[in-house]
Coordinates of C-alpha atoms in Angstrom, one line a residue:
M1 CA -25.8 45.5 19.0
S2 CA -22.0 44.9 18.4
K3 CA -22.1 41.3 20.2
L4 CA -24.5 40.3 17.2
K5 CA -22.0 41.5 15.4
L6 CA -19.1 39.3 16.6
T7 CA -21.2 36.1 16.9
F8 CA -22.0 36.2 13.3
F9 CA -18.4 37.3 12.2
L10 CA -16.6 34.2 14.4
L11 CA -19.8 32.2 13.0
L12 CA -18.9 33.3 9.6
M13 CA -15.1 32.3 9.8
T14 CA -15.7 29.4 11.5
S15 CA -17.4 28.0 8.6
F16 CA -15.5 29.5 6.4
Y17 CA -12.5 27.7 8.2
S18 CA -14.0 24.6 7.8
F19 CA -15.3 24.5 4.5
S20 CA -11.1 25.7 3.7
Q21 CA -10.0 21.9 5.3
N22 CA -9.2 19.6 2.9
D23 CA -9.4 17.3 6.4
K24 CA -7.6 13.7 6.4
N25 CA -10.4 12.4 8.5
D26 CA -12.5 13.1 4.9
S27 CA -10.7 10.7 3.0
T28 CA -9.3 7.1 2.6
F29 CA -5.4 6.4 1.4
I30 CA -5.1 3.2 -0.4
Y31 CA -1.6 1.6 -0.7
I32 CA -0.7 -0.5 -3.8
E33 CA 2.4 -2.1 -4.9
K34 CA 3.5 -4.2 -7.4
G35 CA 1.9 -8.0 -6.5
T36 CA -0.6 -7.0 -4.2
K37 CA -2.8 -9.7 -4.1
F38 CA -6.5 -8.7 -5.3
V39 CA -6.1 -5.9 -7.2
E40 CA -5.6 -5.4 -11.2
Y41 CA -4.6 -1.7 -11.8
F42 CA -3.9 -0.1 -15.4
F43 CA -2.2 3.2 -15.9
S44 CA -1.0 4.8 -19.1
K45 CA 2.1 5.5 -19.3
D46 CA 1.9 9.4 -18.7
S47 CA 0.1 8.4 -15.8
T48 CA -3.0 10.9 -16.4
K49 CA -5.2 8.3 -16.4
A50 CA -6.0 5.0 -14.0
D51 CA -7.8 2.4 -13.5
F52 CA -7.8 0.0 -10.1
C53 CA -10.0 -3.0 -9.5
I54 CA -10.2 -4.7 -6.0
Y55 CA -11.5 -7.8 -5.8
L56 CA -14.7 -8.5 -4.0
Q57 CA -14.2 -11.4 -1.1
G58 CA -15.0 -14.6 -2.9
Y59 CA -13.7 -13.4 -6.6
E60 CA -10.4 -13.8 -5.8
T61 CA -9.6 -16.4 -8.6
K62 CA -10.2 -16.5 -12.1
E63 CA -12.3 -19.9 -11.2
Q64 CA -13.9 -18.0 -8.7
R65 CA -15.6 -15.8 -11.0
K66 CA -15.9 -18.2 -14.0
N67 CA -18.1 -20.5 -11.8
H68 CA -20.3 -17.5 -11.0
F69 CA -21.2 -16.8 -14.7
D70 CA -22.0 -20.4 -15.5
S71 CA -24.1 -20.6 -12.7
I72 CA -25.9 -17.3 -14.2
R73 CA -25.9 -18.4 -17.7
K74 CA -27.5 -21.9 -16.5
L75 CA -30.2 -19.6 -14.2
Q76 CA -30.6 -17.6 -17.5
K77 CA -31.4 -20.5 -19.8
K78 CA -34.1 -21.9 -18.1
M79 CA -35.7 -18.2 -17.9
V80 CA -35.1 -17.3 -14.3
P81 CA -34.3 -13.4 -13.7
V82 CA -30.7 -13.1 -12.1
N83 CA -28.6 -9.8 -11.1
V84 CA -25.6 -9.9 -12.2
K85 CA -22.8 -9.1 -9.3
D86 CA -19.5 -7.1 -10.1
F87 CA -16.4 -8.9 -8.9
C88 CA -14.7 -5.5 -8.5
I89 CA -15.0 -2.5 -6.7
R90 CA -13.6 0.4 -9.5
M91 CA -11.5 3.3 -8.6
L92 CA -10.9 5.4 -12.1
C93 CA -9.0 8.6 -12.5
I94 CA -9.0 10.1 -15.7
D95 CA -6.9 13.1 -17.0
K96 CA -5.4 13.9 -14.3
R97 CA -1.5 13.5 -13.4
P98 CA -1.0 12.0 -9.9
K99 CA 1.3 14.0 -7.4
K100 CA 5.1 12.1 -6.7
L101 CA 5.5 11.7 -3.1
K102 CA 9.4 10.3 -2.2
S103 CA 7.6 9.4 1.6
I104 CA 4.6 8.2 2.6
D105 CA 5.4 7.8 6.4
C106 CA 2.9 10.8 7.1
I107 CA 0.0 9.5 5.6
K108 CA -2.1 6.9 7.2
Y109 CA -3.1 3.9 4.4
I110 CA -5.1 1.1 4.4
T111 CA -4.3 -2.0 2.3
P112 CA -6.6 -3.8 -0.5
D113 CA -7.3 -6.1 2.0
Q114 CA -8.7 -4.2 4.9
Y115 CA -10.5 -2.3 2.1
R116 CA -12.6 -4.6 0.5
K117 CA -13.4 -6.3 4.1
G118 CA -14.6 -2.7 5.6
R119 CA -15.4 -0.6 2.7
Y120 CA -14.0 2.9 4.3
H121 CA -15.9 5.7 1.8
R122 CA -14.7 9.1 2.4
Q123 CA -15.3 11.8 1.0
Y124 CA -12.2 12.2 -0.6
M125 CA -10.3 8.8 -2.2
Y126 CA -6.7 8.5 -3.1
V127 CA -4.9 5.3 -4.2
I128 CA -0.5 5.5 -3.5
Y129 CA 1.2 3.6 -5.5
K130 CA 5.0 2.1 -5.1
I131 CA 7.1 2.9 -8.0
R132 CA 10.6 2.1 -6.4
E133 CA 11.8 2.5 -3.1
G134 CA 11.3 6.6 -2.1
Y135 CA 9.3 7.2 -4.4
Y136 CA 5.5 6.8 -5.3
L137 CA 2.2 7.8 -7.5
K138 CA -0.6 9.6 -5.8
W139 CA -3.5 9.7 -7.3
R140 CA -7.2 11.4 -6.4
I141 CA -9.7 8.3 -7.6
F142 CA -13.3 8.3 -7.9
L143 CA -15.1 5.0 -7.5
D144 CA -17.8 4.1 -10.4
G145 CA -20.1 2.5 -8.8
T146 CA -19.9 -1.2 -9.8
A147 CA -19.7 -2.1 -5.9

């Protein structure tokens, strides 16, 4: 009977330990700085609201997006049912202050270009934004389901 109790106890402790970990394997960190290609972003003055948009391949320029809308309008005039494709992967953070970081040396991050090509969806998604050298903001973000 004691072996059964010990086995149960070890299984219970292992499960608690595994659920308590915010493992970096479950996380994707996307690094963005001012002037990053294929990205639009907005955050409020107090940084509690952040909105990031990574453009999908083929829709990087305003001209490409306008051409897509024009072709949809032409089809709609002909009464052809059309699914409107979104241009970007939208990521949001609302009512949460970002964490301030002084270094990102220990964080394995990807660029927006890598993200849009590979779609690194994980349980936890973060955006790291470089304010200036040695100062970064990190938001936990949520995909809004447009891509």
